[in-house]
Amino acid sequence: MAFEYQVDITPEQICDLYDIDIHDFLNLVEGKKIADQDEKTILFVIEDYIHSLERNESKSKLTINLYITILRAFGRFIMNKDSGCLMSGLTEGLFIDFVQSCKPRKSKSLTARTYNTYRAIIRKLMEFALTKDYLSKDLRHTIEVKRGEILPHYLPDELVPLVLKEAKKTNWPFLNFALIYFMLGTGCRVSEVASMRICDFRINEDIIFVRAGKGQKERFVPMYPEVKIVILDFLKRTGVYEWDLRNQSPLFSKRCLENREFLKINNIQYMITKIYEKLNVKGLYTVHSLRHTFAYNSLKVGMAIHDIQEVLGHSNIETTRIYTKRRPADLKDSVNRYPFPLEKLVAHIVGIGG
C-alpha cells in the first residue's frame, strides 16, 4: 500500500533554515553527486604523496626512490599538459598518454613489465588521494593491467663460468668473485647483499639471514656448501678468521679487519655491468639476472616452486612463476629429452605392425 506525504515547507525554506545552498540541496534530493569544492590537482597530490613517501619507513630506499622518480616524471608531464588538472581527471587515457611520452632508449615502447610498474605507482597515488579525501571515489580500477609475456633473463649455463672468470680479472678479484658467486647461489637482491653483515652468514646453522628484504621483510635463505666455502675463503682473505654472531661488520667490503665498510649498491651494479660489457652481453642481462639464474636452476634441480617463492621472498607466487619461465631454447632441449613416439602411435592407430 502506497502512502502519500504532503510537505508544507519549500526547498528554499529548508535551505534558509539549515544554511544550505539551494543547488546542493536539489542535487542531493535528485541523487546527484555534490561537487567537491576542495578537490585537489594532480600536481598537489603528487607533492603531498612524495612528502609522505620521504617519511615512510616500511618501504626500502630503492623502492621509495623509484616511486619518486616516476612521480616526478608524471608531474612534469602534467605540468606541460595541464597544470590545473584535477585528480578526478586522472583517467586511463591520461595515464596512457604519459606512458607513451616515456620512450625508452632501445625500443619503441615500454615493456609490459615497465608499464605495469608505472601503473602500480600511479594506482598508489590514487589510493593515497582516496585515503586523504582528495578523491570521492576509487579510480584505481580504471587503469587496466597490460597483458604481455614477461620472460626471465637468466644466464645460460655456459655464460656463468665466464662471468665468474671475468670477475677474477677485476681490480677487486676476490671480492667481486665472492659477490657474484653469492648472488648466484642465494638469489638475494643486490640491495640485500650490500647491507648483509657477517653475523647474518650463520655458518653454524648453514642459513643466511636476510634482514633488509623488499618491503623491509626478513627471511632466511639456505646456505649451500659451495657458497659457504667461497664466502669463508673471502672472509679469511680480508682478516676475518673466526666467525662471531656478534660481529655486525659488513659481510662484503673492500676494507679489512675493523675498517670494513658497506659497499654501495651502484658500485656493485657497475662492476657486474662492466663484466657483461667485456663479455659482449651488456643489454642482454642485468644484475637482477643473477637472481633469475638462481630461481631457474633451483627449479631445474627439482625444488618446489613454493619453496623457491619463500627463498626469494616473493609475496605473490605469480612473481616466482615469471622467474622460473624457461627460454625457448631451454624448453626445446628439455622436451627433446623425452621424444614423442610418433611412429609407434601412428602404427597403432592405423593398425600397421604388431
mmCIF file of C-alpha atoms in Angstrom:
data_model
loop_
_atom_site.group_PDB
_atom_site.id
_atom_site.type_symbol
_atom_site.label_atom_id
_atom_site.label_comp_id
_atom_site.label_asym_id
_atom_site.label_seq_id
_atom_site.Cartn_x
_atom_site.Cartn_y
_atom_site.Cartn_z
ATOM 1 C CA MET A 1 0.000 0.000 0.000
ATOM 2 C CA ALA A 2 1.450 3.332 -1.050
ATOM 3 C CA PHE A 3 1.479 6.377 1.208
ATOM 4 C CA GLU A 4 1.438 9.948 0.076
ATOM 5 C CA TYR A 5 3.103 12.689 2.040
ATOM 6 C CA GLN A 6 2.391 16.373 1.862
ATOM 7 C CA VAL A 7 5.117 18.771 2.900
ATOM 8 C CA ASP A 8 4.213 22.337 3.773
ATOM 9 C CA ILE A 9 7.787 23.635 3.603
ATOM 10 C CA THR A 10 9.509 24.641 0.400
ATOM 11 C CA PRO A 11 13.103 23.725 -0.596
ATOM 12 C CA GLU A 12 14.049 27.385 -0.265
ATOM 13 C CA GLN A 13 12.770 27.459 3.316
ATOM 14 C CA ILE A 14 14.736 24.286 4.162
ATOM 15 C CA CYS A 15 17.906 25.825 2.746
ATOM 16 C CA ASP A 16 17.342 29.031 4.690
ATOM 17 C CA LEU A 17 16.655 27.074 7.860
ATOM 18 C CA TYR A 18 19.802 24.937 7.640
ATOM 19 C CA ASP A 19 22.000 27.376 5.724
ATOM 20 C CA ILE A 20 22.307 25.079 2.695
ATOM 21 C CA ASP A 21 22.953 26.129 -0.876
ATOM 22 C CA ILE A 22 19.824 25.552 -2.947
ATOM 23 C CA HIS A 23 21.720 23.905 -5.830
ATOM 24 C CA ASP A 24 23.485 21.478 -3.488
ATOM 25 C CA PHE A 25 20.179 20.629 -1.848
ATOM 26 C CA LEU A 26 18.446 19.912 -5.150
ATOM 27 C CA ASN A 27 21.379 17.789 -6.290
ATOM 28 C CA LEU A 28 21.126 15.834 -3.047
ATOM 29 C CA VAL A 29 17.389 15.283 -3.478
ATOM 30 C CA GLU A 30 17.885 14.119 -7.065
ATOM 31 C CA GLY A 31 20.662 11.756 -6.036
ATOM 32 C CA LYS A 32 23.403 13.683 -7.809
ATOM 33 C CA LYS A 33 26.932 13.915 -6.505
ATOM 34 C CA ILE A 34 27.757 17.267 -4.954
ATOM 35 C CA ALA A 35 30.887 18.709 -6.497
ATOM 36 C CA ASP A 36 33.763 18.871 -4.102
ATOM 37 C CA GLN A 37 34.894 22.474 -3.951
ATOM 38 C CA ASP A 38 38.188 21.429 -2.333
ATOM 39 C CA GLU A 39 39.236 18.811 -4.901
ATOM 40 C CA LYS A 40 42.997 18.878 -5.353
ATOM 41 C CA THR A 41 45.027 18.999 -8.518
ATOM 42 C CA ILE A 42 47.180 16.079 -9.596
ATOM 43 C CA LEU A 43 50.311 18.159 -9.005
ATOM 44 C CA PHE A 44 49.256 18.957 -5.438
ATOM 45 C CA VAL A 45 48.578 15.289 -4.645
ATOM 46 C CA ILE A 46 51.885 14.201 -6.205
ATOM 47 C CA GLU A 47 53.846 16.572 -3.974
ATOM 48 C CA ASP A 48 51.876 15.540 -0.894
ATOM 49 C CA TYR A 49 52.408 11.846 -1.701
ATOM 50 C CA ILE A 50 56.142 12.346 -2.259
ATOM 51 C CA HIS A 51 56.369 14.096 1.099
ATOM 52 C CA SER A 52 54.601 11.104 2.656
ATOM 53 C CA LEU A 53 56.982 8.657 0.946
ATOM 54 C CA GLU A 54 60.025 10.528 2.238
ATOM 55 C CA ARG A 55 58.789 9.835 5.776
ATOM 56 C CA ASN A 56 57.873 6.218 5.042
ATOM 57 C CA GLU A 57 59.915 3.640 6.967
ATOM 58 C CA SER A 58 58.190 0.470 5.734
ATOM 59 C CA LYS A 59 59.463 0.673 2.144
ATOM 60 C CA SER A 60 63.108 0.291 1.134
ATOM 61 C CA LYS A 61 65.083 3.320 -0.042
ATOM 62 C CA LEU A 62 65.331 1.803 -3.515
ATOM 63 C CA THR A 63 61.545 1.460 -3.754
ATOM 64 C CA ILE A 64 60.963 4.988 -2.465
ATOM 65 C CA ASN A 65 63.481 6.427 -4.937
ATOM 66 C CA LEU A 66 61.787 4.554 -7.789
ATOM 67 C CA TYR A 67 58.368 5.881 -6.751
ATOM 68 C CA ILE A 68 59.637 9.445 -6.505
ATOM 69 C CA THR A 69 61.392 9.244 -9.879
ATOM 70 C CA ILE A 70 58.225 8.056 -11.649
ATOM 71 C CA LEU A 71 56.013 10.529 -9.786
ATOM 72 C CA ARG A 72 58.340 13.422 -10.682
ATOM 73 C CA ALA A 73 58.216 12.365 -14.336
ATOM 74 C CA PHE A 74 54.422 12.203 -14.173
ATOM 75 C CA GLY A 75 54.376 15.637 -12.560
ATOM 76 C CA ARG A 76 56.458 17.120 -15.388
ATOM 77 C CA PHE A 77 54.103 15.531 -17.907
ATOM 78 C CA ILE A 78 51.038 17.056 -16.172
ATOM 79 C CA MET A 79 52.771 20.439 -15.905
ATOM 80 C CA ASN A 80 53.299 20.513 -19.663
ATOM 81 C CA LYS A 81 49.813 19.211 -20.458
ATOM 82 C CA ASP A 82 47.533 20.931 -17.936
ATOM 83 C CA SER A 83 48.870 22.068 -14.572
ATOM 84 C CA GLY A 84 45.332 22.613 -13.286
ATOM 85 C CA CYS A 85 44.158 19.052 -13.983
ATOM 86 C CA LEU A 86 42.226 17.674 -11.010
ATOM 87 C CA MET A 87 42.666 14.198 -9.522
ATOM 88 C CA SER A 88 39.220 13.221 -10.805
ATOM 89 C CA GLY A 89 40.603 13.813 -14.289
ATOM 90 C CA LEU A 90 43.281 11.133 -13.881
ATOM 91 C CA THR A 91 41.845 8.736 -16.418
ATOM 92 C CA GLU A 92 43.310 5.734 -18.187
ATOM 93 C CA GLY A 93 43.662 7.880 -21.313
ATOM 94 C CA LEU A 94 45.770 10.427 -19.436
ATOM 95 C CA PHE A 95 47.910 7.658 -17.975
ATOM 96 C CA ILE A 96 48.463 6.088 -21.417
ATOM 97 C CA ASP A 97 49.484 9.477 -22.807
ATOM 98 C CA PHE A 98 52.043 9.725 -20.011
ATOM 99 C CA VAL A 99 53.394 6.222 -20.642
ATOM 100 C CA GLN A 100 53.699 6.911 -24.356
ATOM 101 C CA SER A 101 55.741 10.016 -23.562
ATOM 102 C CA CYS A 102 58.232 7.854 -21.647
ATOM 103 C CA LYS A 103 60.086 6.374 -24.588
ATOM 104 C CA PRO A 104 62.929 4.002 -23.671
ATOM 105 C CA ARG A 105 66.304 4.321 -25.341
ATOM 106 C CA LYS A 106 66.474 0.978 -27.109
ATOM 107 C CA SER A 107 62.862 0.242 -28.095
ATOM 108 C CA LYS A 108 59.753 1.982 -29.369
ATOM 109 C CA SER A 109 57.627 1.431 -26.299
ATOM 110 C CA LEU A 110 57.795 0.335 -22.684
ATOM 111 C CA THR A 111 57.710 -3.370 -21.928
ATOM 112 C CA ALA A 112 54.691 -4.894 -20.191
ATOM 113 C CA ARG A 113 56.741 -5.161 -17.002
ATOM 114 C CA THR A 114 57.694 -1.462 -17.008
ATOM 115 C CA TYR A 115 54.169 -0.398 -17.989
ATOM 116 C CA ASN A 116 52.730 -2.326 -15.055
ATOM 117 C CA THR A 117 55.332 -0.834 -12.707
ATOM 118 C CA TYR A 118 54.237 2.664 -13.749
ATOM 119 C CA ARG A 119 50.613 1.585 -13.388
ATOM 120 C CA ALA A 120 51.204 0.277 -9.864
ATOM 121 C CA ILE A 121 52.795 3.565 -8.773
ATOM 122 C CA ILE A 122 50.023 5.738 -10.245
ATOM 123 C CA ARG A 123 47.437 3.466 -8.625
ATOM 124 C CA LYS A 124 49.221 4.019 -5.297
ATOM 125 C CA LEU A 125 48.907 7.744 -5.946
ATOM 126 C CA MET A 126 45.163 7.254 -6.431
ATOM 127 C CA GLU A 127 44.940 5.194 -3.249
ATOM 128 C CA PHE A 128 46.753 7.930 -1.323
ATOM 129 C CA ALA A 129 44.353 10.565 -2.698
ATOM 130 C CA LEU A 130 41.404 8.433 -1.644
ATOM 131 C CA THR A 131 42.647 7.979 1.926
ATOM 132 C CA LYS A 132 43.313 11.728 2.212
ATOM 133 C CA ASP A 133 39.807 12.535 0.913
ATOM 134 C CA TYR A 134 41.247 14.215 -2.163
ATOM 135 C CA LEU A 135 39.038 11.873 -4.185
ATOM 136 C CA SER A 136 35.406 10.977 -3.535
ATOM 137 C CA LYS A 137 35.562 7.652 -5.368
ATOM 138 C CA ASP A 138 38.120 4.951 -6.085
ATOM 139 C CA LEU A 139 39.634 5.345 -9.562
ATOM 140 C CA ARG A 140 42.219 2.559 -9.370
ATOM 141 C CA HIS A 141 40.133 0.107 -11.387
ATOM 142 C CA THR A 142 40.097 2.492 -14.370
ATOM 143 C CA ILE A 143 43.711 1.708 -15.331
ATOM 144 C CA GLU A 144 43.946 -1.801 -16.735
ATOM 145 C CA VAL A 145 46.954 -4.062 -16.327
ATOM 146 C CA LYS A 146 48.912 -4.653 -19.519
ATOM 147 C CA ARG A 147 48.919 -8.284 -20.522
ATOM 148 C CA GLY A 148 52.103 -9.439 -22.125
ATOM 149 C CA GLU A 149 54.605 -12.240 -21.968
ATOM 150 C CA ILE A 150 57.289 -11.438 -19.415
ATOM 151 C CA LEU A 151 60.272 -13.686 -19.921
ATOM 152 C CA PRO A 152 63.073 -14.125 -17.412
ATOM 153 C CA HIS A 153 66.660 -13.149 -18.206
ATOM 154 C CA TYR A 154 68.708 -15.836 -16.535
ATOM 155 C CA LEU A 155 72.285 -16.583 -17.518
ATOM 156 C CA PRO A 156 72.814 -19.630 -19.744
ATOM 157 C CA ASP A 157 74.945 -22.379 -18.202
ATOM 158 C CA GLU A 158 77.878 -21.614 -20.483
ATOM 159 C CA LEU A 159 77.909 -17.925 -19.506
ATOM 160 C CA VAL A 160 78.097 -18.414 -15.725
ATOM 161 C CA PRO A 161 81.751 -19.619 -15.559
ATOM 162 C CA LEU A 162 82.769 -16.861 -17.971
ATOM 163 C CA VAL A 163 81.246 -14.206 -15.699
ATOM 164 C CA LEU A 164 82.991 -15.677 -12.653
ATOM 165 C CA LYS A 165 86.274 -15.911 -14.523
ATOM 166 C CA GLU A 166 85.991 -12.285 -15.615
ATOM 167 C CA ALA A 167 85.309 -11.255 -12.001
ATOM 168 C CA LYS A 168 88.775 -12.549 -11.074
ATOM 169 C CA LYS A 169 90.305 -10.123 -13.582
ATOM 170 C CA THR A 170 88.824 -7.033 -11.934
ATOM 171 C CA ASN A 171 90.587 -4.659 -9.534
ATOM 172 C CA TRP A 172 88.999 -6.455 -6.575
ATOM 173 C CA PRO A 173 89.086 -10.069 -7.781
ATOM 174 C CA PHE A 174 88.300 -11.958 -4.570
ATOM 175 C CA LEU A 175 85.562 -9.533 -3.516
ATOM 176 C CA ASN A 176 83.828 -9.461 -6.895
ATOM 177 C CA PHE A 177 84.106 -13.223 -7.372
ATOM 178 C CA ALA A 178 82.579 -13.783 -3.926
ATOM 179 C CA LEU A 179 79.805 -11.251 -4.594
ATOM 180 C CA ILE A 180 78.713 -12.821 -7.868
ATOM 181 C CA TYR A 181 79.039 -16.371 -6.554
ATOM 182 C CA PHE A 182 76.940 -15.419 -3.513
ATOM 183 C CA MET A 183 74.193 -13.859 -5.653
ATOM 184 C CA LEU A 184 74.114 -16.849 -7.990
ATOM 185 C CA GLY A 185 73.943 -19.234 -5.053
ATOM 186 C CA THR A 186 71.358 -17.456 -2.892
ATOM 187 C CA GLY A 187 69.101 -15.454 -5.201
ATOM 188 C CA CYS A 188 69.499 -12.385 -2.971
ATOM 189 C CA ARG A 189 68.777 -8.942 -4.360
ATOM 190 C CA VAL A 190 71.700 -6.564 -4.801
ATOM 191 C CA SER A 191 70.286 -4.290 -2.079
ATOM 192 C CA GLU A 192 70.157 -7.238 0.318
ATOM 193 C CA VAL A 193 73.729 -8.247 -0.482
ATOM 194 C CA ALA A 194 75.042 -4.716 0.030
ATOM 195 C CA SER A 195 73.529 -4.496 3.522
ATOM 196 C CA MET A 196 74.425 -8.009 4.707
ATOM 197 C CA ARG A 197 76.519 -8.390 7.868
ATOM 198 C CA ILE A 198 78.967 -11.088 8.937
ATOM 199 C CA CYS A 199 76.597 -12.215 11.697
ATOM 200 C CA ASP A 200 73.900 -12.821 9.065
ATOM 201 C CA PHE A 201 76.043 -15.537 7.464
ATOM 202 C CA ARG A 202 75.272 -18.154 10.108
ATOM 203 C CA ILE A 203 77.770 -20.901 9.396
ATOM 204 C CA ASN A 204 76.798 -22.974 12.457
ATOM 205 C CA GLU A 205 73.230 -23.334 11.163
ATOM 206 C CA ASP A 206 74.023 -23.190 7.425
ATOM 207 C CA ILE A 207 71.460 -20.454 6.879
ATOM 208 C CA ILE A 208 71.661 -16.820 5.769
ATOM 209 C CA PHE A 209 69.559 -14.163 7.448
ATOM 210 C CA VAL A 210 68.228 -11.505 5.064
ATOM 211 C CA ARG A 211 67.366 -8.544 7.249
ATOM 212 C CA ALA A 212 66.583 -5.843 4.683
ATOM 213 C CA GLY A 213 64.437 -7.534 2.082
ATOM 214 C CA LYS A 214 61.981 -5.827 -0.234
ATOM 215 C CA GLY A 215 59.323 -4.081 1.832
ATOM 216 C CA GLN A 216 61.600 -4.474 4.869
ATOM 217 C CA LYS A 217 60.616 -8.157 5.133
ATOM 218 C CA GLU A 218 63.018 -10.547 6.819
ATOM 219 C CA ARG A 219 63.652 -14.140 5.724
ATOM 220 C CA PHE A 220 66.143 -16.992 5.852
ATOM 221 C CA VAL A 221 67.970 -18.464 2.860
ATOM 222 C CA PRO A 222 69.647 -21.891 2.855
ATOM 223 C CA MET A 223 73.430 -21.826 2.712
ATOM 224 C CA TYR A 224 74.743 -24.180 0.056
ATOM 225 C CA PRO A 225 78.125 -25.814 0.780
ATOM 226 C CA GLU A 226 79.803 -24.236 -2.255
ATOM 227 C CA VAL A 227 78.643 -20.765 -1.240
ATOM 228 C CA LYS A 228 79.864 -21.364 2.303
ATOM 229 C CA ILE A 229 83.342 -22.349 1.075
ATOM 230 C CA VAL A 230 83.674 -19.294 -1.192
ATOM 231 C CA ILE A 231 82.491 -16.793 1.431
ATOM 232 C CA LEU A 232 84.624 -18.224 4.247
ATOM 233 C CA ASP A 233 87.649 -18.053 1.939
ATOM 234 C CA PHE A 234 86.852 -14.408 1.171
ATOM 235 C CA LEU A 235 86.457 -13.587 4.873
ATOM 236 C CA LYS A 236 89.847 -15.113 5.684
ATOM 237 C CA ARG A 237 91.460 -13.094 2.908
ATOM 238 C CA THR A 238 90.001 -9.928 4.457
ATOM 239 C CA GLY A 239 91.142 -10.673 8.006
ATOM 240 C CA VAL A 240 88.110 -12.479 9.456
ATOM 241 C CA TYR A 241 89.413 -15.829 10.689
ATOM 242 C CA GLU A 242 86.728 -16.613 13.252
ATOM 243 C CA TRP A 243 83.002 -16.212 12.757
ATOM 244 C CA ASP A 244 81.175 -14.442 15.568
ATOM 245 C CA LEU A 245 77.410 -13.985 15.880
ATOM 246 C CA ARG A 246 78.088 -10.606 17.490
ATOM 247 C CA ASN A 247 80.077 -9.325 14.508
ATOM 248 C CA GLN A 248 77.970 -6.587 12.928
ATOM 249 C CA SER A 249 80.598 -5.691 10.299
ATOM 250 C CA PRO A 250 79.710 -5.812 6.595
ATOM 251 C CA LEU A 251 79.984 -9.254 5.023
ATOM 252 C CA PHE A 252 81.256 -7.772 1.754
ATOM 253 C CA SER A 253 83.769 -4.970 1.917
ATOM 254 C CA LYS A 254 86.843 -3.647 0.150
ATOM 255 C CA ARG A 255 88.463 -2.999 3.518
ATOM 256 C CA CYS A 256 89.831 -5.484 6.033
ATOM 257 C CA LEU A 257 89.623 -6.162 9.761
ATOM 258 C CA GLU A 258 87.947 -3.405 11.791
ATOM 259 C CA ASN A 259 87.894 -0.977 8.856
ATOM 260 C CA ARG A 260 85.194 -2.821 6.894
ATOM 261 C CA GLU A 261 82.643 -0.562 5.198
ATOM 262 C CA PHE A 262 79.413 -1.406 3.402
ATOM 263 C CA LEU A 263 79.525 -1.443 -0.380
ATOM 264 C CA LYS A 264 77.338 0.924 -2.361
ATOM 265 C CA ILE A 265 74.647 -0.701 -4.479
ATOM 266 C CA ASN A 266 75.531 1.295 -7.586
ATOM 267 C CA ASN A 267 79.172 0.172 -7.312
ATOM 268 C CA ILE A 268 78.099 -3.486 -7.353
ATOM 269 C CA GLN A 269 75.807 -2.823 -10.301
ATOM 270 C CA TYR A 270 78.563 -1.020 -12.174
ATOM 271 C CA MET A 271 81.036 -3.862 -11.601
ATOM 272 C CA ILE A 272 78.680 -6.523 -12.933
ATOM 273 C CA THR A 273 77.631 -4.372 -15.884
ATOM 274 C CA LYS A 274 81.289 -3.882 -16.862
ATOM 275 C CA ILE A 275 81.777 -7.666 -16.795
ATOM 276 C CA TYR A 276 78.788 -8.093 -19.119
ATOM 277 C CA GLU A 277 80.275 -5.439 -21.373
ATOM 278 C CA LYS A 278 83.601 -7.267 -21.620
ATOM 279 C CA LEU A 279 81.751 -10.474 -22.495
ATOM 280 C CA ASN A 280 79.699 -8.619 -25.145
ATOM 281 C CA VAL A 281 76.380 -9.395 -23.444
ATOM 282 C CA LYS A 282 75.640 -5.960 -21.994
ATOM 283 C CA GLY A 283 71.971 -5.153 -22.527
ATOM 284 C CA LEU A 284 71.010 -8.815 -22.636
ATOM 285 C CA TYR A 285 71.406 -9.356 -18.901
ATOM 286 C CA THR A 286 71.251 -7.232 -15.763
ATOM 287 C CA VAL A 287 72.396 -7.564 -12.167
ATOM 288 C CA HIS A 288 68.935 -8.960 -11.409
ATOM 289 C CA SER A 289 69.635 -11.758 -13.908
ATOM 290 C CA LEU A 290 71.770 -13.428 -11.226
ATOM 291 C CA ARG A 291 68.642 -13.742 -9.084
ATOM 292 C CA HIS A 292 66.712 -15.132 -12.061
ATOM 293 C CA THR A 293 69.534 -17.623 -12.645
ATOM 294 C CA PHE A 294 69.279 -18.916 -9.085
ATOM 295 C CA ALA A 295 65.492 -19.334 -9.395
ATOM 296 C CA TYR A 296 65.706 -21.141 -12.737
ATOM 297 C CA ASN A 297 68.453 -23.510 -11.593
ATOM 298 C CA SER A 298 66.544 -24.252 -8.387
ATOM 299 C CA LEU A 299 63.512 -25.234 -10.434
ATOM 300 C CA LYS A 300 65.658 -27.286 -12.800
ATOM 301 C CA VAL A 301 67.019 -29.457 -9.981
ATOM 302 C CA GLY A 302 63.534 -30.114 -8.632
ATOM 303 C CA MET A 303 62.914 -27.517 -5.917
ATOM 304 C CA ALA A 304 59.185 -26.892 -5.393
ATOM 305 C CA ILE A 305 58.051 -23.511 -6.670
ATOM 306 C CA HIS A 306 56.554 -22.565 -3.287
ATOM 307 C CA ASP A 307 59.942 -23.238 -1.681
ATOM 308 C CA ILE A 308 61.578 -21.030 -4.308
ATOM 309 C CA GLN A 309 58.999 -18.349 -3.526
ATOM 310 C CA GLU A 310 59.930 -18.445 0.149
ATOM 311 C CA VAL A 311 63.662 -18.347 -0.523
ATOM 312 C CA LEU A 312 63.314 -15.410 -2.910
ATOM 313 C CA GLY A 313 60.976 -13.553 -0.568
ATOM 314 C CA HIS A 314 58.132 -13.110 -3.056
ATOM 315 C CA SER A 315 54.726 -12.179 -1.669
ATOM 316 C CA ASN A 316 52.987 -13.342 -4.841
ATOM 317 C CA ILE A 317 53.588 -16.786 -6.344
ATOM 318 C CA GLU A 318 52.945 -15.324 -9.824
ATOM 319 C CA THR A 319 56.132 -13.296 -9.489
ATOM 320 C CA THR A 320 58.037 -16.506 -8.813
ATOM 321 C CA ARG A 321 56.485 -18.119 -11.882
ATOM 322 C CA ILE A 322 57.964 -15.354 -14.038
ATOM 323 C CA TYR A 323 61.405 -16.065 -12.617
ATOM 324 C CA THR A 324 61.120 -19.737 -13.426
ATOM 325 C CA LYS A 325 59.872 -19.475 -17.007
ATOM 326 C CA ARG A 326 62.272 -21.017 -19.458
ATOM 327 C CA ARG A 327 63.713 -19.579 -22.613
ATOM 328 C CA PRO A 328 62.512 -21.283 -25.833
ATOM 329 C CA ALA A 329 65.908 -22.952 -26.410
ATOM 330 C CA ASP A 330 65.965 -24.484 -22.925
ATOM 331 C CA LEU A 331 62.361 -25.614 -23.212
ATOM 332 C CA LYS A 332 63.154 -27.281 -26.533
ATOM 333 C CA ASP A 333 66.172 -29.091 -25.052
ATOM 334 C CA SER A 334 64.079 -30.305 -22.135
ATOM 335 C CA VAL A 335 61.273 -31.604 -24.357
ATOM 336 C CA ASN A 336 63.707 -33.342 -26.709
ATOM 337 C CA ARG A 337 64.926 -35.486 -23.822
ATOM 338 C CA TYR A 338 61.536 -37.172 -23.907
ATOM 339 C CA PRO A 339 60.898 -37.836 -27.643
ATOM 340 C CA PHE A 340 57.309 -38.449 -28.579
ATOM 341 C CA PRO A 341 56.940 -41.950 -30.136
ATOM 342 C CA LEU A 342 55.049 -40.695 -33.186
ATOM 343 C CA GLU A 343 55.803 -43.679 -35.419
ATOM 344 C CA LYS A 344 54.544 -46.210 -32.879
ATOM 345 C CA LEU A 345 51.429 -44.156 -32.193
ATOM 346 C CA VAL A 346 50.530 -43.840 -35.880
ATOM 347 C CA ALA A 347 51.141 -47.544 -36.436
ATOM 348 C CA HIS A 348 48.840 -48.390 -33.557
ATOM 349 C CA ILE A 349 46.070 -46.112 -34.812
ATOM 350 C CA VAL A 350 46.035 -47.367 -38.433
ATOM 351 C CA GLY A 351 46.714 -50.966 -37.467
ATOM 352 C CA ILE A 352 50.132 -51.304 -39.024
ATOM 353 C CA GLY A 353 52.662 -53.627 -37.441
ATOM 354 C CA GLY A 354 52.375 -55.895 -34.451
#
